[in-house]
Coordinates of N, CA and C and ligand atoms in Angstrom, one line a residue:
X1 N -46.5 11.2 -81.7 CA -47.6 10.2 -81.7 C -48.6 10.7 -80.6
X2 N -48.4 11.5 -79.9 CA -49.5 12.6 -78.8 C -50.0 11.7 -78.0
X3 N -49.2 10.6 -77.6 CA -49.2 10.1 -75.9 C -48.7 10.9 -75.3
X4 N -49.2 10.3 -73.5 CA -49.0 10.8 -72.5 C -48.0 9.7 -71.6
X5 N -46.7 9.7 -71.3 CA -45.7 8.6 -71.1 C -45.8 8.8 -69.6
X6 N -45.6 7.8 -68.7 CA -45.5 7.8 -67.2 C -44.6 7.1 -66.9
X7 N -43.2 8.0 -66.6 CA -41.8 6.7 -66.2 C -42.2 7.4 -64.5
X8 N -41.1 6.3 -64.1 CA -40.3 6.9 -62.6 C -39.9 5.7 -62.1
X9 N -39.8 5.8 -60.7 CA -39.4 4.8 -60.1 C -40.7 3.7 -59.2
X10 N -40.4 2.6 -59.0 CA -41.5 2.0 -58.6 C -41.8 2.4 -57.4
X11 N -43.4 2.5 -57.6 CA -44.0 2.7 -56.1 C -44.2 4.4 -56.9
X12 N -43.5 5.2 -57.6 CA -44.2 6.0 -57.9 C -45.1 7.2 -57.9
X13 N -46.3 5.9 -58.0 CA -47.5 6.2 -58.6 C -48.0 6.2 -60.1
X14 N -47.4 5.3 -61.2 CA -47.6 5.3 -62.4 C -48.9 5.0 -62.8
X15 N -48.9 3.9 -61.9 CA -50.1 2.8 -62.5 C -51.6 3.5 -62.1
X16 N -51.7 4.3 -61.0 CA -52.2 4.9 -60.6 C -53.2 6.3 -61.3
X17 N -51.5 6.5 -61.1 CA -51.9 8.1 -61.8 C -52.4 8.3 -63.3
X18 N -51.8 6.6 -64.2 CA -52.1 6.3 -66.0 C -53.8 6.4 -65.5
X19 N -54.2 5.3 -64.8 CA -55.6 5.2 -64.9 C -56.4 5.9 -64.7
X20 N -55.9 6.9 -63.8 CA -57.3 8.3 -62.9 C -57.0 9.3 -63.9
X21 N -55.9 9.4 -65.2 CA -55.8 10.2 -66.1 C -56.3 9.9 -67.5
X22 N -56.1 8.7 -67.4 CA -57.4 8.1 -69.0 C -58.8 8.2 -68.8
X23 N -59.3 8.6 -67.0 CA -60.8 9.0 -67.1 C -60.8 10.5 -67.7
X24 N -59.8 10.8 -66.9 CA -59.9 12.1 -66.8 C -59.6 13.0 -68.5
X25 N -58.7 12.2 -69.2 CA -58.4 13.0 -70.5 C -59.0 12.1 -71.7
X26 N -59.8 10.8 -71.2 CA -60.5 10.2 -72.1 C -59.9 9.4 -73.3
X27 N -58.8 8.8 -72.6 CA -57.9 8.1 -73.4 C -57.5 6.6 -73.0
X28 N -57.4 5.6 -73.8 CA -57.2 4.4 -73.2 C -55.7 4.2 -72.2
X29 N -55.4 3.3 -71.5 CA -53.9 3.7 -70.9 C -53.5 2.1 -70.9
X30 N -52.5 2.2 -71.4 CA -51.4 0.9 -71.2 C -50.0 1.2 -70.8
X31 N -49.7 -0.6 -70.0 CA -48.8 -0.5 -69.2 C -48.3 -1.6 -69.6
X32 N -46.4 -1.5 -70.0 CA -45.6 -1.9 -70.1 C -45.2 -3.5 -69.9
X33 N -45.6 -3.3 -68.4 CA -45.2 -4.6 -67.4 C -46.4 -5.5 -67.7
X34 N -48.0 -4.8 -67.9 CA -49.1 -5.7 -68.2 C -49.1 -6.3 -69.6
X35 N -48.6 -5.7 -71.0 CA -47.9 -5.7 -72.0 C -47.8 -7.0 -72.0
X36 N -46.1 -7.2 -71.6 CA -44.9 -7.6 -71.7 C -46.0 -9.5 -71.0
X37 N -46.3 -9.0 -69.9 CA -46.8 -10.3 -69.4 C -47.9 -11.4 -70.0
X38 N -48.4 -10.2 -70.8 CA -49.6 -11.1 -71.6 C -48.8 -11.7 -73.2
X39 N -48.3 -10.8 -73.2 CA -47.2 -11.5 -74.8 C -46.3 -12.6 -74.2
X40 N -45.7 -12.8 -73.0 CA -45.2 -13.4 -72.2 C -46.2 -15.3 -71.6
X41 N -47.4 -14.6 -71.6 CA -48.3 -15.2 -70.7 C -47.6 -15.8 -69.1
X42 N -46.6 -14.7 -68.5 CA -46.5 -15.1 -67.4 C -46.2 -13.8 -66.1
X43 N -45.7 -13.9 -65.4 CA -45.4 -12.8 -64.5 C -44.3 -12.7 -64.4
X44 N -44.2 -11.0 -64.5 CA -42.8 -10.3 -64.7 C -41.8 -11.2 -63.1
X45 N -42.4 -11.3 -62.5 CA -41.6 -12.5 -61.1 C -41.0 -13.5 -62.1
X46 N -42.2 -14.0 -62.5 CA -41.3 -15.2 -63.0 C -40.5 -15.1 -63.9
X47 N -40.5 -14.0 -64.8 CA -39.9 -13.6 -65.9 C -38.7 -13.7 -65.4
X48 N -38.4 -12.8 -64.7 CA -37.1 -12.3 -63.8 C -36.4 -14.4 -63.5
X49 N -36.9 -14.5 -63.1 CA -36.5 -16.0 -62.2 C -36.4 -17.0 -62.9
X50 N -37.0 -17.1 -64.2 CA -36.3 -18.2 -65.3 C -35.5 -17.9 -65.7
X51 N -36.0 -16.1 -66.8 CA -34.9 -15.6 -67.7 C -33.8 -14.8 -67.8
X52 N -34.1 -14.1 -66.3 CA -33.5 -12.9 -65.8 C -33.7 -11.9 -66.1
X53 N -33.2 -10.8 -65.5 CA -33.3 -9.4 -66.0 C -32.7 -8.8 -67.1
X54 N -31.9 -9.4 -67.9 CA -31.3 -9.0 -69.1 C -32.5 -9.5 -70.4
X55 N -32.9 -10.2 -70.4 CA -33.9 -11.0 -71.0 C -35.3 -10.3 -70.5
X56 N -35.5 -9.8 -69.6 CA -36.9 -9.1 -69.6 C -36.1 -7.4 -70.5
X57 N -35.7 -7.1 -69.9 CA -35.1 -5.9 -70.6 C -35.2 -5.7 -72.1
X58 N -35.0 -6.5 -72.7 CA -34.9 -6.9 -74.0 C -36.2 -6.7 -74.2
X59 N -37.7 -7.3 -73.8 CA -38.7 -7.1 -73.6 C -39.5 -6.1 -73.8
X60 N -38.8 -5.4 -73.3 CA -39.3 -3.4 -72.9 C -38.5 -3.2 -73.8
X61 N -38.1 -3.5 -74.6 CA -37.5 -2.8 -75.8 C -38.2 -3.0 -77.0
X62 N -39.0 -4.1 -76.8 CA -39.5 -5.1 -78.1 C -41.3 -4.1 -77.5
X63 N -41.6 -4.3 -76.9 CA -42.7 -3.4 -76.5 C -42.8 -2.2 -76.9
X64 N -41.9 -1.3 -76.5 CA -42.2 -0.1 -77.1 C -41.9 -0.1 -78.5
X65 N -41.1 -0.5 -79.2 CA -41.1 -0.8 -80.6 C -42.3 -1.4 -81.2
X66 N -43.0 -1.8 -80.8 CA -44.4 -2.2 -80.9 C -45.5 -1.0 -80.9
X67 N -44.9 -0.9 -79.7 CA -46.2 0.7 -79.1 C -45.9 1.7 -80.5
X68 N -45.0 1.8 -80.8 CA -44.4 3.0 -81.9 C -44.8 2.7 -83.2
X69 N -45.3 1.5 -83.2 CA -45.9 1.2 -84.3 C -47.6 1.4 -84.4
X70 N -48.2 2.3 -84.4 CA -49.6 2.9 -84.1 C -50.1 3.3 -83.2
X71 N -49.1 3.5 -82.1 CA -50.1 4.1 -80.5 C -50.2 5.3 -80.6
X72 N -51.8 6.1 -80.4 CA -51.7 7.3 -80.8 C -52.8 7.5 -79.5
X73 N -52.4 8.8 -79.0 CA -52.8 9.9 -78.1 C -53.8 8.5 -77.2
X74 N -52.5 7.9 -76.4 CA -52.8 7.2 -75.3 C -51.8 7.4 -73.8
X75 N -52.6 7.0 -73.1 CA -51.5 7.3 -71.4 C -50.9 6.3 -71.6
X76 N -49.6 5.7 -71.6 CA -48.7 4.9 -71.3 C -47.8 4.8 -70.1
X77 N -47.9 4.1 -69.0 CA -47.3 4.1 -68.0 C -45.6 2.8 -68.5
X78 N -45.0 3.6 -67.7 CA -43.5 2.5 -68.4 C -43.1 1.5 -66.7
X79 N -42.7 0.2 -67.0 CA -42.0 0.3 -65.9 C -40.9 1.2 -65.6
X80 N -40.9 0.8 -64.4 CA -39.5 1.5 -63.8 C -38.3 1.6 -64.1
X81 N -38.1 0.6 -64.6 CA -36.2 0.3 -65.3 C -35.9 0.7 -67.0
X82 N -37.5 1.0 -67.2 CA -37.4 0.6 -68.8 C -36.9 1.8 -69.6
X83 N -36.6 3.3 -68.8 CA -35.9 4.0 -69.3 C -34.3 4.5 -68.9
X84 N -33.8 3.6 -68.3 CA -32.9 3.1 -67.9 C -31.6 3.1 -69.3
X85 N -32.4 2.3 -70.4 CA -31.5 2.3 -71.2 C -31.7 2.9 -73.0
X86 N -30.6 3.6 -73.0 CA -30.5 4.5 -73.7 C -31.7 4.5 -75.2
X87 N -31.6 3.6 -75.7 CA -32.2 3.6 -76.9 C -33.9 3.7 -76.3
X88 N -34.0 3.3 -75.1 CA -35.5 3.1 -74.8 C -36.1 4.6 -74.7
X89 N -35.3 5.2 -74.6 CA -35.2 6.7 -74.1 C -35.3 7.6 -75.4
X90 N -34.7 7.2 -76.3 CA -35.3 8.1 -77.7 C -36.7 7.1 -78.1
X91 N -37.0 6.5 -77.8 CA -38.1 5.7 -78.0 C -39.0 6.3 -77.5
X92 N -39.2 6.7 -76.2 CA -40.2 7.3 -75.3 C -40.3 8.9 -76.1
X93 N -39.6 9.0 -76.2 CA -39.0 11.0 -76.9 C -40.2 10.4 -78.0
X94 N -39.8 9.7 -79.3 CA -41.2 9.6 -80.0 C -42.1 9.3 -80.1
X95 N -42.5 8.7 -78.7 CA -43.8 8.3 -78.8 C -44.3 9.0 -78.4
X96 N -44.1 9.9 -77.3 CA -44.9 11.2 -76.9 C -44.3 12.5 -75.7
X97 N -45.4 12.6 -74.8 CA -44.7 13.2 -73.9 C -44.6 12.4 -73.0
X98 N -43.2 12.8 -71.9 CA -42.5 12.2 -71.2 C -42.7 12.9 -69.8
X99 N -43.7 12.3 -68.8 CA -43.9 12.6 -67.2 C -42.5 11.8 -66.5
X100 N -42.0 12.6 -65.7 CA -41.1 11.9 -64.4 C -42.1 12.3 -63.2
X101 N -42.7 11.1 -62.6 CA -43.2 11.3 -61.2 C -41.9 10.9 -60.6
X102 N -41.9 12.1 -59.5 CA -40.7 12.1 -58.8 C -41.0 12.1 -57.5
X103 N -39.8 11.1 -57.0 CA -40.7 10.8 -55.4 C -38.9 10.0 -54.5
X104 N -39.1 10.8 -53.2 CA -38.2 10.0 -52.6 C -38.2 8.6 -52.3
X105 N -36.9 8.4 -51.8 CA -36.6 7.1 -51.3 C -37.7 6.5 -50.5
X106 N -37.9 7.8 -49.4 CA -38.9 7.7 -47.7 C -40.2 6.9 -48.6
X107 N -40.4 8.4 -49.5 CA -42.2 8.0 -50.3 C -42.0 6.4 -50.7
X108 N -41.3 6.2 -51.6 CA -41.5 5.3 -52.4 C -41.5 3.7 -51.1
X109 N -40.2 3.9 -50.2 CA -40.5 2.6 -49.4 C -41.5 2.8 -48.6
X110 N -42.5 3.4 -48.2 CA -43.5 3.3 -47.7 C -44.6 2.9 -48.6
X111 N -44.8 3.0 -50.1 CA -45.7 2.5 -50.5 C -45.6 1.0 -51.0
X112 N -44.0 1.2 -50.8 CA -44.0 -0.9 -51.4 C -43.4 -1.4 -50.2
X113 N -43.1 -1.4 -48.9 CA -42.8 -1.9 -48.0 C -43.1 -3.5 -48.0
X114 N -44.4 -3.6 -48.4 CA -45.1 -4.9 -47.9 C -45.3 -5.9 -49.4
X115 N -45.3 -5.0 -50.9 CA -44.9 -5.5 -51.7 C -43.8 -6.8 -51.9
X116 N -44.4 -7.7 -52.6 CA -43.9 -9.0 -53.2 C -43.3 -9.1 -54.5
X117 N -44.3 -8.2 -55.6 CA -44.1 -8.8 -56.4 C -43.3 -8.0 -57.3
X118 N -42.3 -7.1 -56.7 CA -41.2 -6.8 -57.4 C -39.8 -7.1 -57.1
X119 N -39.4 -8.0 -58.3 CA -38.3 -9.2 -57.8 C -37.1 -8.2 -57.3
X120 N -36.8 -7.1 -57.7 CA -35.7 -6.3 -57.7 C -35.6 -5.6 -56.1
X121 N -36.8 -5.6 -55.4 CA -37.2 -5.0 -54.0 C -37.3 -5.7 -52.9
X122 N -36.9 -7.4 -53.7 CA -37.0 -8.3 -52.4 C -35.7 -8.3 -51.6
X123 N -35.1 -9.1 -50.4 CA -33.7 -8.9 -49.8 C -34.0 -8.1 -48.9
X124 N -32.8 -8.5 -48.2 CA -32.8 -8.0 -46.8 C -32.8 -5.7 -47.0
X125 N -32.9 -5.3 -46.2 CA -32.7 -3.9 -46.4 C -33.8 -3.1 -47.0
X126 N -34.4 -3.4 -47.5 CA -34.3 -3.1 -49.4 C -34.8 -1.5 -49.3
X127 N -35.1 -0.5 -47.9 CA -34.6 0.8 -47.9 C -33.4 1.5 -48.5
X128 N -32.5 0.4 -48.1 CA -31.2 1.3 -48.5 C -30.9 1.1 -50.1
X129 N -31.6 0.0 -50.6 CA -31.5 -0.6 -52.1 C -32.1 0.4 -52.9
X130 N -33.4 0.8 -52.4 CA -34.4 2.0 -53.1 C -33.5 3.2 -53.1
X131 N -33.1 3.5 -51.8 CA -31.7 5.3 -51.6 C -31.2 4.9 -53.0
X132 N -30.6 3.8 -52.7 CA -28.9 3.4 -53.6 C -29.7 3.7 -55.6
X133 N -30.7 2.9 -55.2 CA -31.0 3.0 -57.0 C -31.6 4.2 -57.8
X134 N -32.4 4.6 -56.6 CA -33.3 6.1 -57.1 C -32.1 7.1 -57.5
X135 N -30.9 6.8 -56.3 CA -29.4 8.0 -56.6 C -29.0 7.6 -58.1
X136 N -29.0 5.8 -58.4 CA -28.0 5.5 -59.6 C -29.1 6.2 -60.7
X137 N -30.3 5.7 -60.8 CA -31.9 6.2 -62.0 C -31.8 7.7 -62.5
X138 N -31.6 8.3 -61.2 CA -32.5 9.7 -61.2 C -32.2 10.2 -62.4
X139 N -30.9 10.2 -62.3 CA -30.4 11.0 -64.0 C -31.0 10.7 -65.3
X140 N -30.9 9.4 -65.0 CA -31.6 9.0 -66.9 C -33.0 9.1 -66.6
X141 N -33.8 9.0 -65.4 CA -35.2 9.6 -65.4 C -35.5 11.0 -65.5
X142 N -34.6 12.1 -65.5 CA -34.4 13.4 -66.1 C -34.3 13.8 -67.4
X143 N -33.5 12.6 -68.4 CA -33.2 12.9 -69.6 C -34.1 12.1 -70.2
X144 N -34.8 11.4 -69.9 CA -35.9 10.9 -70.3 C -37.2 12.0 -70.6
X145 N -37.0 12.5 -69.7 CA -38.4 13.5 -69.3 C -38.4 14.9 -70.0
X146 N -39.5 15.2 -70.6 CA -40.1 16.3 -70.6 C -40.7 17.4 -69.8
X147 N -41.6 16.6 -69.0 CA -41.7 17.4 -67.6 C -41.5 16.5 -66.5
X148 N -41.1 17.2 -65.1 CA -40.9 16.8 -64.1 C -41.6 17.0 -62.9
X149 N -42.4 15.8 -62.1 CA -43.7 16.2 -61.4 C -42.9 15.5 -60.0
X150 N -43.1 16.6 -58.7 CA -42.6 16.3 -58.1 C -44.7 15.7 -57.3
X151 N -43.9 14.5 -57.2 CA -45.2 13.7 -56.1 C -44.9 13.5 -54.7
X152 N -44.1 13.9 -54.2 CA -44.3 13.6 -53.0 C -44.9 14.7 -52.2
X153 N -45.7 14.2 -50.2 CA -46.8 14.6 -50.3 C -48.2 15.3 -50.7
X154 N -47.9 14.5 -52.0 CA -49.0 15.3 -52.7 C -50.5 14.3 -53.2
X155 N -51.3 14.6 -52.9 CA -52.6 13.8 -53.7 C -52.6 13.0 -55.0
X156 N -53.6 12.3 -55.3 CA -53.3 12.4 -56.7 C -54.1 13.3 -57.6
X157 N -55.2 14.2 -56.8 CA -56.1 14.9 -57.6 C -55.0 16.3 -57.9
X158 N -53.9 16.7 -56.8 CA -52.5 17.3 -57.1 C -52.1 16.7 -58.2
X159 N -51.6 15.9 -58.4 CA -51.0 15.7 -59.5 C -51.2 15.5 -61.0
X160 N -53.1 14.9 -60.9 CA -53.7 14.9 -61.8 C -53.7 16.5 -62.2
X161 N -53.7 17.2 -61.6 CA -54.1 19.0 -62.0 C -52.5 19.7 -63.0
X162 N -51.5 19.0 -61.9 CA -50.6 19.2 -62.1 C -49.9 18.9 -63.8
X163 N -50.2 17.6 -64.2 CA -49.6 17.1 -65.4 C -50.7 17.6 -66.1
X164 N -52.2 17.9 -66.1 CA -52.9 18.5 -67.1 C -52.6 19.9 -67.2
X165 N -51.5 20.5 -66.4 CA -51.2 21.9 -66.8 C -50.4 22.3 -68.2
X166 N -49.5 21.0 -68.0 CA -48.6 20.6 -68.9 C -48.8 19.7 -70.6
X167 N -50.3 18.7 -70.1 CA -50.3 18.2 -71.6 C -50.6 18.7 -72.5
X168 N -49.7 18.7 -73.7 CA -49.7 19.5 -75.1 C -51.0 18.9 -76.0
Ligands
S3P201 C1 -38.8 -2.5 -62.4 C2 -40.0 -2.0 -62.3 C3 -41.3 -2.8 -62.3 C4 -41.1 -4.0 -63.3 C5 -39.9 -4.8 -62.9 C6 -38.6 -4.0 -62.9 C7 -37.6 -1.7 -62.3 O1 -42.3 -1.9 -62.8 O2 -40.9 -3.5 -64.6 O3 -40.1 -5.3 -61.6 O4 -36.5 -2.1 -62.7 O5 -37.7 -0.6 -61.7 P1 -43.1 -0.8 -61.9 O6 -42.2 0.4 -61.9 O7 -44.4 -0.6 -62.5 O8 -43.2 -1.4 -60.5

């Protein structure tokens, strides 16, 4: 379907990097979580906190089965969890190519430190929650992936250079 897929872990840089790359490759970019909310008409917070996370999950599955129904040679940024599970993951494999922005624990809690509105990052700690989950994720954000962009200390005009080495 010659999309450009953007998983990883939150904080990232998905949302980021989809948008400074649909100027740059001249392609519209959609996101997952913005998706899901407008079919929803609410916020993935609140999603989480009426219906839970089993019930948003479901979600990201009903989305990209959507997306796979005509999305062609667009950036798609994924949330964070949404390759997580298995079927979502041959899902991404068809719809196009598969970016892992890869980024430590350090990276990632420094850019959502002050962040609210990710219900999974709230609680006490939530340093050692990011270690603990990036260790449980990493793997299926590997087998997910096609190529592997390592972002930490890097720009994003780095990275932008970087993944256009790579798009097919
Ligand atoms: C999640 C990541 C979030 C959002 C939800 C759950 C996760 O998206 O889908 O809060 O499980 O990693 P971002 O990666 O865009 O923050």
């Amino acid at each position: 379907m010659g999309n450009v897929i953007l998983i990883g872990f939150m904080g990232s840089g998905k949302t980021t990097v989809g948008l400074r790359l649909s100027y740059r490759l001249r392609r519209t970019v959609i996101d997952t979580d913005k998706e899901i909310e407008k079919e929803e008409k609410r916020t993935i917070s609140d999603i989480f906190a009426t219906d839970g996370e089993a019930y948003f999950r479901d979600r990201e599955t009903d989305c990209l089965r959507r997306l796979l129904n005509g999305t062609t040679n667009q950036i798609i940024s994924v949330g964070g969890g949404l390759p997580l599970r298995e079927e979502n993951r041959t899902l991404l494999g068809e719809l196009g190519q598969v970016f892992y922005l890869c980024a430590s624990a350090e990276t990632i809690y420094e850019r959502v430190k002050h962040d609210t509105s990710r219900p999974l990052l709230q609680g006490d700690d939530p340093k050692s929650k990011i270690e603990r989950m990036i260790k449980e994720r990493d793997d299926r954000y590997r087998a997910a992936a096609d190529v592997v962009i390592d972002v930490n200390n890097k720009d994003f005009e780095q990275i932008l250079c970087e993944i256009g080495e790579h798009v097919r």
